XYZ file of C-alpha atoms in Angstrom:
558
model
C 138.562 50.969 74.393
C 137.680 54.681 74.141
C 134.354 55.603 72.548
C 133.970 58.931 70.756
C 130.867 61.010 70.112
C 131.875 62.046 66.578
C 134.305 60.614 64.070
C 135.589 60.908 60.511
C 135.977 57.713 58.477
C 138.405 58.055 55.560
C 137.809 55.288 53.012
C 140.812 54.583 50.802
C 140.024 51.129 49.364
C 139.436 51.152 45.570
C 135.723 51.199 44.704
C 135.749 47.765 43.093
C 136.903 46.202 46.402
C 135.187 48.526 48.863
C 131.508 47.565 48.547
C 131.779 44.030 50.012
C 133.902 45.392 52.890
C 131.528 48.188 53.909
C 129.547 46.252 56.519
C 132.572 45.038 58.536
C 134.208 48.478 58.249
C 131.059 50.184 59.518
C 130.685 47.613 62.291
C 134.233 48.352 63.462
C 133.611 52.111 63.280
C 130.307 51.795 65.176
C 132.186 50.269 68.132
C 134.275 53.436 68.414
C 131.805 56.205 67.514
C 128.386 56.469 69.158
C 126.735 59.513 67.591
C 127.920 61.126 64.330
C 130.121 59.414 61.764
C 131.304 61.477 58.796
C 132.546 59.508 55.789
C 135.113 60.846 53.323
C 135.615 58.878 50.099
C 139.114 58.972 48.631
C 139.663 55.665 46.789
C 143.313 54.873 46.158
C 144.657 57.342 48.722
C 148.035 56.329 50.138
C 148.903 57.285 53.694
C 152.469 55.939 53.465
C 155.524 57.897 52.451
C 157.018 61.229 53.495
C 154.766 63.492 51.382
C 151.552 64.712 53.005
C 148.614 63.255 51.067
C 146.137 65.635 49.480
C 142.493 65.243 48.561
C 141.710 64.913 44.861
C 138.371 65.058 43.004
C 136.441 61.805 42.712
C 134.472 61.466 39.471
C 130.780 60.986 40.237
C 129.829 57.807 38.408
C 126.881 55.483 38.838
C 129.298 53.199 40.688
C 130.001 55.974 43.204
C 126.271 56.612 43.706
C 125.721 52.901 44.265
C 128.549 52.847 46.810
C 126.960 55.745 48.727
C 123.655 53.860 48.743
C 125.359 50.660 49.951
C 127.052 52.711 52.663
C 123.786 54.172 53.967
C 122.074 50.779 53.682
C 124.869 49.163 55.707
C 124.718 51.986 58.245
C 121.017 51.323 58.828
C 122.014 48.363 61.007
C 123.627 50.897 63.386
C 120.703 53.273 63.860
C 122.314 54.980 66.831
C 124.812 56.412 64.325
C 124.089 59.545 62.320
C 126.140 58.736 59.203
C 126.923 61.543 56.745
C 128.839 60.944 53.508
C 130.738 64.137 52.682
C 130.443 65.118 49.021
C 132.713 68.145 48.533
C 135.304 66.137 46.587
C 132.789 64.162 44.496
C 132.263 65.901 41.139
C 129.560 65.292 38.555
C 130.387 65.616 34.853
C 129.750 69.232 33.961
C 130.618 71.766 31.275
C 130.952 74.364 34.012
C 133.092 74.184 37.102
C 131.792 75.978 40.199
C 134.454 77.642 42.358
C 136.179 75.224 44.700
C 137.097 76.270 48.205
C 140.505 75.297 49.511
C 139.729 76.337 53.078
C 139.084 73.815 55.821
C 135.425 72.757 55.901
C 133.578 73.315 59.168
C 131.416 70.434 60.334
C 128.418 70.613 62.681
C 130.064 68.134 65.045
C 133.866 68.324 64.756
C 135.333 64.791 64.727
C 137.066 63.627 67.884
C 138.647 60.654 66.103
C 139.672 59.917 62.530
C 139.406 56.313 61.322
C 140.522 54.667 58.120
C 140.317 51.369 56.265
C 143.840 51.927 54.868
C 145.647 48.618 55.044
C 148.873 48.641 57.028
C 150.129 45.844 59.244
C 151.737 48.244 61.719
C 148.966 49.351 64.074
C 151.334 50.846 66.635
C 150.708 54.137 68.398
C 153.618 55.848 66.603
C 152.924 54.456 63.165
C 153.611 57.295 60.685
C 150.422 56.264 58.831
C 148.377 57.529 61.784
C 150.224 60.832 61.757
C 149.607 61.209 58.015
C 145.944 60.355 58.579
C 145.579 63.062 61.224
C 147.319 65.640 59.023
C 145.118 64.673 56.070
C 141.907 64.967 58.142
C 142.795 68.360 59.660
C 143.790 69.751 56.247
C 140.226 69.170 55.026
C 137.858 69.419 58.004
C 137.501 71.187 61.336
C 138.405 68.551 63.931
C 138.708 68.592 67.713
C 142.109 69.841 68.957
C 142.971 66.507 70.611
C 142.187 64.443 67.520
C 142.686 60.710 68.001
C 143.354 58.306 65.138
C 142.511 54.634 64.666
C 143.534 52.181 61.962
C 140.592 49.803 61.502
C 142.626 47.246 59.564
C 143.185 44.374 60.269
C 140.183 44.158 62.646
C 137.575 44.593 59.939
C 139.657 42.446 57.628
C 139.310 39.487 60.007
C 135.538 39.447 59.406
C 134.402 37.079 56.702
C 133.360 39.246 53.770
C 130.269 38.346 51.791
C 129.820 39.248 48.160
C 126.800 41.444 48.864
C 126.677 43.598 52.047
C 123.880 42.937 54.503
C 120.704 44.962 53.889
C 122.180 46.586 50.776
C 120.170 47.059 47.606
C 121.048 44.674 44.798
C 120.149 47.054 41.965
C 121.399 50.450 40.853
C 120.657 53.521 43.000
C 119.120 55.385 40.065
C 116.550 53.377 38.173
C 117.493 53.537 34.468
C 115.158 55.628 32.331
C 115.582 53.167 29.458
C 116.299 49.435 29.182
C 119.670 50.164 27.521
C 122.550 48.783 29.598
C 124.437 51.420 31.598
C 128.069 51.096 32.634
C 128.818 51.584 36.365
C 131.767 53.736 35.256
C 129.486 56.099 33.332
C 129.807 59.640 34.702
C 126.776 61.286 36.261
C 125.743 64.531 34.587
C 125.750 67.737 36.629
C 123.164 70.517 36.476
C 123.051 74.111 37.663
C 119.818 73.843 39.643
C 117.399 71.126 40.701
C 114.811 70.076 43.253
C 113.866 67.292 45.625
C 110.886 66.999 47.965
C 109.605 64.916 50.853
C 108.331 64.931 54.418
C 111.822 64.274 55.851
C 110.468 63.249 59.249
C 113.203 61.880 61.528
C 115.860 62.154 58.842
C 116.957 58.596 58.080
C 119.323 56.785 55.739
C 116.850 56.469 52.847
C 116.354 60.253 52.993
C 120.128 60.669 52.974
C 120.468 58.656 49.741
C 117.811 60.839 48.075
C 119.472 64.039 49.300
C 123.013 62.885 48.445
C 122.107 62.129 44.833
C 120.411 65.543 44.628
C 123.516 67.270 46.020
C 125.794 65.506 43.527
C 123.582 66.428 40.552
C 123.239 70.097 41.589
C 126.258 72.341 41.100
C 124.828 75.689 42.223
C 121.398 75.528 43.876
C 119.137 72.843 45.304
C 115.503 73.531 46.163
C 114.208 71.217 48.910
C 110.447 71.101 49.363
C 109.411 69.983 52.872
C 105.815 68.715 53.131
C 103.600 70.667 55.498
C 99.953 71.242 56.481
C 97.438 69.545 54.113
C 100.121 67.249 52.652
C 100.631 65.710 56.112
C 97.012 64.687 56.708
C 97.309 61.389 54.829
C 100.472 60.332 56.663
C 100.396 57.436 59.105
C 100.277 58.640 62.734
C 100.615 62.318 61.720
C 100.372 63.404 65.381
C 103.879 61.972 65.887
C 105.456 63.861 62.985
C 108.223 66.246 63.982
C 107.196 69.917 63.661
C 108.083 71.550 60.339
C 110.728 73.749 61.997
C 112.498 70.746 63.526
C 112.536 68.840 60.223
C 113.957 71.874 58.412
C 116.622 72.378 61.080
C 117.837 68.766 60.794
C 117.732 68.903 56.994
C 119.676 72.131 56.833
C 122.421 70.855 59.134
C 122.817 67.667 57.102
C 122.883 69.433 53.724
C 125.381 72.105 54.770
C 127.603 69.386 56.252
C 127.666 67.177 53.157
C 128.011 69.906 50.477
C 128.552 73.452 51.775
C 129.323 74.847 48.305
C 125.642 74.554 47.292
C 122.949 77.139 47.920
C 119.971 75.429 49.573
C 116.411 76.752 49.476
C 114.286 74.875 52.014
C 110.644 75.786 51.541
C 107.285 74.418 52.743
C 105.631 72.054 50.273
C 101.918 72.866 50.391
C 100.670 71.233 47.181
C 101.775 68.216 45.089
C 103.672 70.339 42.548
C 105.545 72.808 44.716
C 108.332 74.895 43.182
C 109.197 72.049 40.791
C 105.958 72.789 38.962
C 106.532 76.513 38.521
C 110.237 77.436 38.751
C 111.611 77.865 35.194
C 115.234 77.791 36.387
C 115.083 74.190 37.631
C 116.560 71.435 35.449
C 116.078 68.176 37.351
C 113.877 66.565 39.982
C 114.933 63.667 42.213
C 112.094 61.307 43.188
C 111.790 57.919 44.857
C 110.118 54.837 43.415
C 107.024 55.847 45.399
C 106.896 59.428 44.136
C 107.863 58.779 40.497
C 104.261 59.200 39.332
C 104.195 62.519 41.149
C 107.317 63.529 39.222
C 105.585 62.630 35.965
C 102.590 64.757 37.037
C 104.946 67.684 37.740
C 106.314 67.439 34.191
C 102.816 67.346 32.683
C 101.948 70.432 34.755
C 105.075 72.207 33.511
C 104.284 71.412 29.872
C 100.739 72.717 30.346
C 102.288 75.973 31.586
C 104.853 76.236 28.745
C 107.820 75.211 30.903
C 110.470 72.660 29.941
C 110.283 69.175 31.430
C 112.631 68.324 34.259
C 115.100 65.448 34.044
C 113.650 62.861 36.447
C 115.996 60.765 38.572
C 114.178 57.873 40.261
C 115.929 56.538 43.386
C 115.427 52.947 44.518
C 113.971 52.442 47.996
C 116.100 51.035 50.816
C 114.627 47.763 52.095
C 114.221 47.154 55.827
C 114.579 43.401 56.427
C 113.917 43.880 60.147
C 110.509 45.511 59.739
C 107.769 44.312 62.091
C 104.127 43.498 61.414
C 102.165 46.605 60.344
C 105.415 48.331 59.357
C 106.520 49.011 55.798
C 109.196 46.753 54.281
C 111.299 49.805 53.394
C 113.284 52.182 55.582
C 110.613 54.793 56.310
C 109.561 57.473 58.772
C 106.153 55.792 59.053
C 107.808 52.720 60.564
C 109.836 54.886 62.950
C 106.632 56.593 64.136
C 104.992 53.182 64.565
C 107.958 52.100 66.704
C 107.408 55.135 68.968
C 104.021 53.790 70.056
C 104.225 52.610 73.671
C 107.568 54.333 74.300
C 108.073 57.057 76.915
C 108.265 60.353 74.992
C 109.037 62.724 77.887
C 109.972 62.405 81.579
C 107.085 61.524 83.940
C 105.696 64.066 86.387
C 106.860 63.898 89.997
C 103.776 63.648 92.195
C 104.852 63.368 95.857
C 101.308 64.301 96.943
C 99.839 61.088 95.444
C 99.526 57.910 97.557
C 102.924 56.221 97.997
C 103.474 52.939 96.168
C 100.831 53.919 93.585
C 101.754 54.993 90.057
C 98.929 56.831 88.292
C 98.319 56.921 84.526
C 95.844 59.302 82.909
C 94.336 57.604 79.826
C 92.743 59.874 77.228
C 91.973 60.245 73.537
C 89.387 61.664 71.156
C 85.903 60.160 71.043
C 85.970 56.788 69.299
C 89.696 56.291 69.821
C 89.296 53.070 71.810
C 90.105 54.243 75.367
C 87.747 51.701 76.926
C 89.370 48.873 74.965
C 92.844 49.906 76.104
C 91.649 50.385 79.715
C 90.206 46.845 79.635
C 93.539 45.473 78.371
C 95.458 47.357 81.079
C 93.074 45.926 83.690
C 93.919 42.464 82.401
C 97.605 43.239 82.977
C 96.993 44.219 86.615
C 96.048 47.910 86.608
C 93.298 49.374 88.794
C 90.898 51.252 86.491
C 89.044 54.433 87.459
C 86.331 55.169 84.886
C 85.591 58.914 85.009
C 82.291 58.408 83.155
C 81.204 55.954 85.853
C 82.199 58.472 88.532
C 80.153 61.108 86.701
C 77.078 58.858 86.749
C 77.517 58.318 90.495
C 77.951 62.055 91.065
C 74.752 62.872 89.111
C 72.639 60.237 90.933
C 70.146 61.407 93.595
C 72.120 61.845 96.784
C 75.382 62.063 94.801
C 77.747 64.995 95.453
C 76.873 66.767 92.165
C 73.099 66.206 92.180
C 71.955 69.195 94.195
C 74.456 71.742 92.750
C 73.519 70.747 89.168
C 69.751 70.919 89.814
C 70.176 74.338 91.472
C 72.249 75.604 88.540
C 70.035 74.325 85.701
C 66.565 74.086 87.237
C 64.157 71.232 88.045
C 63.078 70.829 84.392
C 66.274 68.789 83.761
C 64.824 66.007 85.940
C 62.886 62.881 84.981
C 59.602 62.330 86.819
C 61.420 60.009 89.209
C 63.858 62.783 90.147
C 66.858 61.433 88.211
C 68.801 63.985 86.140
C 67.946 63.663 82.439
C 71.427 63.809 80.954
C 70.070 64.251 77.408
C 68.225 67.428 78.395
C 71.229 68.632 80.381
C 73.485 67.870 77.419
C 71.290 69.865 75.041
C 71.516 72.846 77.411
C 75.299 72.958 77.442
C 76.215 71.730 73.949
C 77.448 74.669 71.874
C 76.942 77.061 74.807
C 80.336 77.783 76.331
C 78.940 79.755 79.263
C 76.511 76.998 80.304
C 79.142 74.307 79.732
C 81.583 76.116 82.020
C 78.937 76.299 84.765
C 78.514 72.510 84.495
C 82.210 71.641 84.341
C 83.020 73.983 87.239
C 80.636 71.850 89.296
C 81.517 68.412 87.952
C 85.274 68.348 87.400
C 86.369 69.090 90.997
C 83.824 66.564 92.317
C 85.003 63.808 89.941
C 88.645 64.611 90.804
C 87.853 64.177 94.520
C 86.056 60.884 93.834
C 89.041 59.701 91.744
C 91.389 60.426 94.658
C 89.148 58.333 96.923
C 89.355 55.525 94.350
C 93.157 55.791 94.392
C 93.168 55.187 98.130
C 90.941 52.162 97.536
C 93.435 50.889 94.944
C 96.201 51.098 97.548
C 94.168 49.083 100.058
C 93.690 46.413 97.388
C 97.468 46.222 96.923
C 97.501 47.692 93.404
C 100.629 49.488 92.200
C 99.312 51.003 88.952
C 96.109 53.017 88.700
C 94.626 54.211 85.370
C 92.175 57.120 85.189
C 90.159 56.656 81.963
C 88.983 60.178 81.067
C 88.181 61.747 77.686
C 88.439 65.233 79.254
C 91.576 64.502 81.304
C 93.578 67.472 80.014
C 90.660 69.902 79.667
C 89.782 69.216 83.313
C 93.371 69.732 84.462
C 93.558 66.211 85.869
C 97.093 65.752 84.550
C 97.976 67.340 87.895
C 97.033 64.115 89.654
C 98.816 61.600 87.397
C 102.430 60.643 86.785
C 101.963 60.093 83.052
C 99.417 60.956 80.360
C 98.739 58.174 77.859
C 96.862 59.131 74.693
C 95.117 56.877 72.162
C 95.180 58.205 68.591
C 93.341 57.232 65.426
C 92.618 59.177 62.213
C 89.619 61.481 62.498
C 87.910 59.689 59.596
C 88.123 56.397 61.533
C 86.853 58.105 64.699
C 83.810 59.436 62.790
C 83.114 55.964 61.376
C 83.271 54.392 64.844
C 81.053 57.050 66.465
C 78.425 56.689 63.721
C 78.472 52.897 64.091
C 78.521 52.879 67.917
C 76.181 55.749 68.788
C 73.937 55.887 65.717
C 74.792 59.535 65.033
C 75.018 61.171 61.626
C 78.490 61.918 60.248
C 77.855 65.636 60.781
C 76.946 65.047 64.438
C 80.028 62.865 64.922
C 82.222 65.586 63.368
C 80.620 68.176 65.625
C 81.379 66.051 68.701
C 85.044 65.745 67.720
C 85.359 69.472 67.030
C 84.146 70.212 70.566
C 87.115 68.246 71.977
C 90.864 68.762 71.984
C 92.406 67.367 68.787
C 94.609 64.291 68.745
C 97.591 66.547 68.060
C 96.844 68.746 71.086
C 96.577 65.650 73.270
C 99.817 64.118 71.949
C 101.695 67.365 72.547
C 101.044 66.895 76.301
C 101.434 63.107 76.438
C 104.108 60.814 77.822
C 103.014 57.678 75.946
C 101.014 57.343 72.714
C 99.106 54.247 71.601
C 96.780 53.503 68.687
C 93.885 51.104 68.109
C 94.010 51.535 64.324
C 94.956 47.939 63.576
C 93.718 44.456 64.435
C 92.970 43.683 68.127
C 96.070 41.491 68.470
C 98.259 44.436 67.347
C 96.598 46.680 69.941
C 97.227 44.011 72.580
C 100.946 43.838 71.679
C 101.257 47.630 71.827
C 99.559 47.772 75.232
C 101.780 44.954 76.529
C 104.857 46.784 75.210
C 103.824 50.006 76.983
C 103.013 48.078 80.185
C 106.339 46.215 80.218
C 108.291 49.441 79.675
C 106.240 51.066 82.460
C 107.211 48.313 84.906
C 110.898 49.093 84.292
C 110.555 52.773 85.220
C 108.120 52.560 88.148
C 110.044 53.268 91.378
C 110.476 50.036 93.294
């Protein structure tokens, strides 16, 4: 069976019957399409008969919104698929009608195959239904020249259909503003202009529900606030957030695909109110269950500044029944970032100059991040550990390779009476003095690197296959040049300060000063192959380290 990179799924089943069939339909489609699946809703469309079928407007009702939510919830099982429900033919109730474009809509990834749930018992290659389907698809969207077509029925129809699709929400997409019963057939009101905001990291299906509702409500302009800078500091594992520019690029492509008739303003969200708090032209704000209180605060802010309140639309969260320990029970970017821990983020370095049959990991992280704990766990799994601090102590010792050069550079007054280098005095000389620090590191770093290489040879003689260099200054010293992969441990700076104060007896100010003298967690992650965290309980750290180790074993050359 051929597999296509992009496809267009035309859904023709009436809405009342479609929801319980979504999961088997999507499962069938996911076997044929492996990247982008566009979905076009046209309930009641007939693909039989001599007349070419045409697209007609679909009234945006609460039932339609719920169907879109069910569709994205069902698609979450197939996370390799980028599902996009196209909204050009879905119309909200409005006193004004924006101009409609009859031209063919360009899509970011032109479909290579068009699929449908239309029920016909003739699945033959020359079935006229398939020809009608292809003509219908190409009359609406830009498709690949050699467009294939597939009738999913009766394959999906052979799957036992449950009343409620797997992983789908059981309640309405939009949480009612009042306890008064609302009919699913009730039309959704349209507005000229509105807003929605979020972090939109690794655009996922819950984001797509939020954005789709916003696109249906807006008839002319949608302002999308994208969290940046200070608003990111409280996020879980912020070092793994996609850069602002990447998030905006993915958002823009999705929005233009699903509703090209709208004008989109994507702007950085730098405070909790954003444009929703100050733009007098906006009429509605779409929020999630989590951000509803923020929406209420926006309205209070508007009233204080003599602006009209916005109509608030609160979207239900998508549940994630497959979430793991320490992950949220909803579909969220935080969980996706958590799942990245231990994974290979970029290709390893090729290091033919290193000892054969030895794979070298450079382990680093900010002070207090838990490097020693992770190194100990890796040792328990079979790694040979090189502790750069221990090498430094050996180098400083009388008779060590760094002893004489350091004494000559900084004078005999850095020595104890017994001739041992007083590292506290030496540290006070170089701390905050870049020139003096460079003199010291120019002496120490090459010596420690040479000692580490000698340790690698020792690891080989002991029959070890993985060697870990535990070094806080790994990247500053340029030692990534002698490892295959850089592994970084990250924790929030506030937690690092707490640990340093507790471990070393420093004041908070001194702990902060120590961290500011080092590369930040973000700078380390930007050059890392694998990221881990010791933020949670020890057993969680152990599982993460084991995950990273097991994945490492699969990619080490045999």
